[in-house]
Amino acid sequence: MSEDREAPALLGAAHTDPPEPQDAEDLFVSVACVTECPEAARLSAEDLSPGSDGHKDPDDPDDPDDLFAEATEEVSLDSPERQPILSDGPSPAITPVTPVTISPRLDVFDRSLDQDDEEEENRDTLDIQISVSDPEKVGDGMNAFMVYKVTTKTSLSIFSRDEVCVKRRFSDFLGLHSKLASKYMHMGFIVPPAPEKSIVGMTKVKVGKEDLSSVEFVEKRRSALERYLLRTVKHPALLKDPDVLQFLESSELPRAVSTQALSGAGILRMVNKAADAVNKMTIKMNESDAWFEEKQQQFENLDVQLRKLHASVESLVCHRKELSVNTAAFAKSAAMLGNSEDHTALSRALSQLAEVEEKIDQLHQEQANADFYLISELLGDYVRLITAVRGVFDQRMKTWGKWQDAQLMLQRKREAEAKLQYASKPEKLQQARDEIREWEGKVQQGERDFEQISRNIRREVGQFEKERVKDFRVVIMKYLESLVHSQQQLIKYWEAFLPEAKAIA
Amino acid sequence: MEGSSAEAALSVSANSIRITDVTQDGDVLTFAIASQKLNSSAGVCVFRMYEDFDWLQQSLFSEENLPGLQGIIFPPLPSKALPSQSNTQTKALKQLGFLALGQDWQSYCKALEFYLQQVAAHPTLCKCKALDSFLINSESPGKQRGRKGIFNRLSQAVEEMRKESHKDVDNFFQNERNKNTNLAASSKVATEKLLDVVMTEQKLAVACGHFATSLHLCVNQDDAAAVAFSKVCLKLSDVIEAVKRNYEKVASNNLSTLGLGLDLESRYQESEKEMLFRRTCKLIELETVKKGTEKAKANKREVMEAFQKAVEKEFNLISSVAKQEIERFHSSRVKVLKTFLIGWCELQLNTAKEFAELYSQHLEACRNMYSE
């Protein structure tokens, strides 16, 4: 795994050829554009079609198809960006691999199969426990924020201590996700999405309302943050990432300033547009591997199904809460009836009845929590995870696009060289030949990148599907445990009530 | 009540009265009523519609030769059910409460059955010919229109309300009226609240059903991973189905025992209220007559006094019947509530045991499957 991280450094440091005049610089510009701008990727797709000679300036800010035009800053998101938001600020991690890969290729992304198996095994026996707890409000009014205690207990050697406690706020989590996404998504790794930001929920908390809904909100968020961290460390690459380690261990964390991200609605628009753009590209992409097409379709279907399930469960939770309210009201009315009753034994039985109903109300509330925290949140998490998975498929498309662009460029250079053969400009001819060599290198790199990301995705998806089954199984068992517990409690209550009813004389 | 009645006793056993079947034809419900003859092992079965029940009730109200009739707490007859399609469930609920729930009018039939049993068990009312004829005659008596009961339901007229709070001359009755007011109100509220609970339980069961069905739709056999995930979804679907059946059972238990019991109690309290009101009205009449007599001129006085004596005699008779009725009512309602409470508790206990077992089995199965 360490090899992966070293690679970018090497690439960065080993940048060899000095920029050559004129054409070469143009080369760099266009390379940079190709890799950083989705619009350029789309343009390349257009360029690929024969006969097109549309040359739009990739940097045109008024480009109507700018995918980011509508994205607004502000709230963080639950889905990985198509264009990962690169984090600013100091980070011990090596800067992400963006482009300029002209240097000789390095077999850094190739991994042996053995390593894969070993890591998969390690996932199962991962000895690390993370808990997020003790939410504390810091500050007042609209500047207030919640701080959570993150406790990590582990025997893994990459951690400096057995047990670490740090304090983190929500934006710290978002910052972590942003860094991880920018580092790993383009390699095809499925980076677990961070929990959603919620303006309404937080405002209530900030304003200081100590009511039930703010308490529930904080608890929901705490639980979500915990699940987020657990999912993140389950991934072997992410577990060893210095940003993750710093997050879990450092007492002081530099404030994540660029958690400017896209609002939920903005993200949705962007993802949809991106999907459209990708679709245009897909038409051109010769998918040599049916696996990817099938998987993509599967995930699309799964997305729809999970959203439906999520809605169903929300309805269930709602009714359960309503039942709790009604049970409490009935308990009160039964108590009043008991009070009005003259006959002593009957009166006592009715009061007991009221107590039993109150206890049952408690059970309903607990069950509603189980419904929600176990099933509903699980489904919500997976809806978001699926979006991350689809993002990774998109990345592969992009990588493919890069490769194709490189091929096209190479072809052009070759054509240019062929023309120069008959002109008597030996320096230009030499330059052309040099460029051809460069682009041949890029083509090779592009192909390798594409193959690498394809391999990574296959592995990631396989792992994801295994985890998914495990997650769901765990939830089902926990849910059944809660059901069994409720019923056993009920049995106790009814057995206690029966003699009271029989004692009415 | 004693002696002078020439009415024959009921020829069937009160406990054996059952409503065995109900059929619906458009708007009309027809009930099959079976009972056991007292002197033989023969059974009787008749078919009646709601109009017949109404006829019976009205006949009881207008029974002659029953002194102190107004002091009787009449077993309450449930309202008429209107089963037509245009009648939405909310209307039915408003009208009948718990009796509108349950499948195929089961609760409603149960309530009508109670009614007949209670009339048949009443020491005085059981002797009414109308009851015997209702239970035995193959021909439906309801066609005979006519004698409308002399009692009307308590109307909401302001005058009635004023009369209702008229101070009593007898502490026993004043206390009883106060208690009855409280109990009638509390039991009505408790019935309504329990009805809300049962409705929500049913809604919850339906929601569980939807969720379980949606889980089924997630089945996908494309590859090994999908198959594994599908199995998990199906398992969860089974669990949720079980939860659905659980809630259906719990709701049905609530309905068939405590729900019916509270409904009956609530209607009986209303019936007692009506009786007490009738007596109060008589009291007011008596007091009015007394005042009139005092003010009467000499020539009218004797007539007035005779009239006053008659009214007084009536009032005293009503009061003495009422006292007996009240005592009987108190002891019987406690027994009835006790039976319902025990039945309720036992049913819910069994259901809880049944589902504890079922969930445990599922859990065990999961543990075994997933530990492989």
CSV table of C-alpha atoms in Angstrom, one decimal, chain A residues 291 294-295 298 301-302 305-306 308-310 312-313 315-317 319-320 322-324 326-330 333-334 336-337 340-343 346 349-350 353 356-357 364 367 371 375 379 465-466 468-469 472-481 483-484 487-488 490-495 497-498 501-505, chain B residues 179 182-183 186-187 189-191 193-194 196-198 200-201 203-204 207-208 210-211 214-215 217-220 222-223 225-226 228-229 232-233 235-236 239-240 243 246-247 254 258 262 265 330 333-335 337-338 341-342 344-346 348-349 351-356 358-360 362-364 366-367 369-370 372:
chain,number,residue,atom,x,y,z
A,291,TRP,CA,-18.9,-6.7,-16.3
A,294,GLU,CA,-23.8,-5.0,-16.0
A,295,LYS,CA,-22.5,-3.7,-12.6
A,298,GLN,CA,-27.2,-3.2,-11.2
A,301,ASN,CA,-31.4,-0.5,-10.1
A,302,LEU,CA,-30.2,-1.0,-6.5
A,305,GLN,CA,-34.9,0.0,-4.9
A,306,LEU,CA,-33.0,1.3,-1.8
A,308,LYS,CA,-38.0,3.0,-2.2
A,309,LEU,CA,-37.2,0.8,0.8
A,310,HIS,CA,-36.0,3.8,2.7
A,312,SER,CA,-41.2,2.5,3.3
A,313,VAL,CA,-39.2,2.3,6.5
A,315,SER,CA,-43.4,5.4,7.0
A,316,LEU,CA,-43.1,2.5,9.5
A,317,VAL,CA,-41.1,4.7,11.9
A,319,HIS,CA,-46.6,5.0,12.5
A,320,ARG,CA,-44.7,3.5,15.3
A,322,GLU,CA,-48.0,7.6,16.4
A,323,LEU,CA,-48.7,4.4,18.2
A,324,SER,CA,-46.6,5.4,21.1
A,326,ASN,CA,-51.8,7.0,21.2
A,327,THR,CA,-50.8,4.4,23.7
A,328,ALA,CA,-49.7,7.1,26.2
A,329,ALA,CA,-53.1,8.8,25.7
A,330,PHE,CA,-54.9,5.6,26.3
A,333,SER,CA,-57.6,7.7,30.1
A,334,ALA,CA,-57.4,4.3,31.7
A,336,MET,CA,-58.7,8.4,35.0
A,337,LEU,CA,-61.2,5.6,34.6
A,340,SER,CA,-63.5,7.4,38.9
A,341,GLU,CA,-64.1,3.8,39.8
A,342,ASP,CA,-65.6,3.0,43.2
A,343,HIS,CA,-65.0,-0.7,43.4
A,346,LEU,CA,-61.6,-3.0,39.8
A,349,ALA,CA,-56.9,-3.3,38.2
A,350,LEU,CA,-57.7,-0.3,36.0
A,353,LEU,CA,-53.8,-1.5,33.3
A,356,VAL,CA,-49.0,-1.6,31.8
A,357,GLU,CA,-50.0,0.6,28.9
A,364,HIS,CA,-43.0,1.3,21.3
A,367,GLN,CA,-38.8,-0.2,18.9
A,371,ASP,CA,-36.6,0.7,13.3
A,375,ILE,CA,-32.9,-0.2,9.3
A,379,LEU,CA,-30.7,2.1,4.0
A,465,GLU,CA,-20.8,-6.3,-2.1
A,466,LYS,CA,-19.4,-8.5,0.6
A,468,ARG,CA,-23.1,-4.9,2.1
A,469,VAL,CA,-24.2,-8.4,2.8
A,472,PHE,CA,-27.4,-6.1,6.4
A,473,ARG,CA,-27.0,-9.4,8.2
A,474,VAL,CA,-25.7,-7.6,11.3
A,475,VAL,CA,-28.7,-5.2,11.2
A,476,ILE,CA,-31.2,-8.0,10.8
A,477,MET,CA,-29.8,-9.8,13.8
A,478,LYS,CA,-29.8,-6.7,15.9
A,479,TYR,CA,-33.3,-6.0,14.9
A,480,LEU,CA,-34.4,-9.5,15.7
A,481,GLU,CA,-32.7,-9.1,19.1
A,483,LEU,CA,-37.9,-7.7,18.7
A,484,VAL,CA,-37.2,-10.7,21.0
A,487,GLN,CA,-41.8,-9.5,23.4
A,488,GLN,CA,-40.1,-10.9,26.5
A,490,LEU,CA,-44.4,-7.8,27.1
A,491,ILE,CA,-44.7,-11.3,28.5
A,492,LYS,CA,-43.5,-10.0,31.8
A,493,TYR,CA,-46.0,-7.2,31.9
A,494,TRP,CA,-48.9,-9.3,31.0
A,495,GLU,CA,-48.0,-12.0,33.5
A,497,PHE,CA,-51.2,-8.0,35.2
A,498,LEU,CA,-53.1,-11.3,35.0
A,501,ALA,CA,-57.4,-8.9,36.7
A,502,LYS,CA,-58.3,-12.2,38.3
A,503,ALA,CA,-58.3,-10.6,41.8
A,504,ILE,CA,-61.4,-8.5,40.9
A,505,ALA,CA,-64.1,-9.9,43.1
B,179,LYS,CA,-70.5,8.7,40.0
B,182,ASN,CA,-67.8,10.7,36.0
B,183,LEU,CA,-67.8,7.1,34.9
B,186,SER,CA,-64.2,8.5,31.6
B,187,SER,CA,-65.3,5.3,30.0
B,189,VAL,CA,-62.9,8.7,26.6
B,190,ALA,CA,-61.1,5.5,27.4
B,191,THR,CA,-63.0,3.7,24.6
B,193,LYS,CA,-58.5,6.3,23.0
B,194,LEU,CA,-58.3,2.6,22.8
B,196,ASP,CA,-57.2,5.2,18.3
B,197,VAL,CA,-54.6,2.7,19.5
B,198,VAL,CA,-56.2,-0.1,17.5
B,200,THR,CA,-52.8,2.9,14.6
B,201,GLU,CA,-51.9,-0.8,15.2
B,203,LYS,CA,-52.0,1.1,10.1
B,204,LEU,CA,-48.7,-0.1,11.3
B,207,ALA,CA,-47.0,-0.3,6.6
B,208,CYS,CA,-45.1,-3.4,7.6
B,210,HIS,CA,-45.7,-2.6,2.2
B,211,PHE,CA,-42.1,-2.7,3.5
B,214,SER,CA,-40.8,-3.8,-1.3
B,215,LEU,CA,-38.0,-6.0,0.1
B,217,LEU,CA,-38.7,-6.7,-5.1
B,218,CYS,CA,-35.0,-6.4,-4.4
B,219,VAL,CA,-34.4,-10.0,-5.4
B,220,ASN,CA,-31.8,-10.2,-8.1
B,222,ASP,CA,-27.5,-11.8,-11.7
B,223,ASP,CA,-24.4,-13.0,-9.9
B,225,ALA,CA,-23.1,-11.3,-4.8
B,226,ALA,CA,-26.5,-10.3,-5.8
B,228,ALA,CA,-26.3,-13.4,-1.3
B,229,PHE,CA,-27.8,-9.9,-0.9
B,232,VAL,CA,-30.6,-11.2,3.2
B,233,CYS,CA,-33.4,-9.0,1.9
B,235,LYS,CA,-34.9,-12.8,5.4
B,236,LEU,CA,-35.7,-9.2,6.5
B,239,VAL,CA,-39.1,-10.8,9.7
B,240,ILE,CA,-41.2,-7.8,8.8
B,243,VAL,CA,-44.1,-8.1,12.7
B,246,ASN,CA,-47.9,-9.6,15.3
B,247,TYR,CA,-49.6,-6.2,15.1
B,254,ASN,CA,-57.6,-5.4,21.8
B,258,LEU,CA,-61.0,-4.8,26.0
B,262,LEU,CA,-65.1,-0.7,27.2
B,265,GLU,CA,-69.4,-0.3,29.7
B,330,HIS,CA,-72.8,-2.5,39.9
B,333,ARG,CA,-70.6,-4.7,35.4
B,334,VAL,CA,-67.7,-5.5,37.7
B,335,LYS,CA,-68.1,-9.2,36.7
B,337,LEU,CA,-65.3,-6.0,33.1
B,338,LYS,CA,-63.4,-8.6,35.0
B,341,LEU,CA,-59.9,-7.8,31.4
B,342,ILE,CA,-58.9,-11.4,32.0
B,344,TRP,CA,-57.7,-9.4,27.1
B,345,CYS,CA,-54.7,-10.2,29.3
B,346,GLU,CA,-54.7,-13.9,28.4
B,348,GLN,CA,-52.2,-10.6,24.7
B,349,LEU,CA,-50.0,-12.9,26.8
B,351,THR,CA,-49.7,-13.5,21.4
B,352,ALA,CA,-46.6,-12.2,23.1
B,353,LYS,CA,-45.4,-15.7,23.8
B,354,GLU,CA,-46.2,-16.9,20.3
B,355,PHE,CA,-44.2,-14.1,18.7
B,356,ALA,CA,-41.3,-14.2,21.2
B,358,LEU,CA,-41.2,-16.9,16.4
B,359,TYR,CA,-38.7,-14.0,16.6
B,360,SER,CA,-36.3,-16.2,18.6
B,362,HIS,CA,-35.7,-16.3,13.2
B,363,LEU,CA,-32.8,-15.1,15.3
B,364,GLU,CA,-31.5,-18.6,15.9
B,366,CYS,CA,-29.9,-16.1,11.3
B,367,ARG,CA,-27.2,-16.8,13.7
B,369,MET,CA,-26.8,-19.1,8.7
B,370,TYR,CA,-24.5,-16.2,9.2
B,372,GLU,CA,-20.8,-20.1,8.4
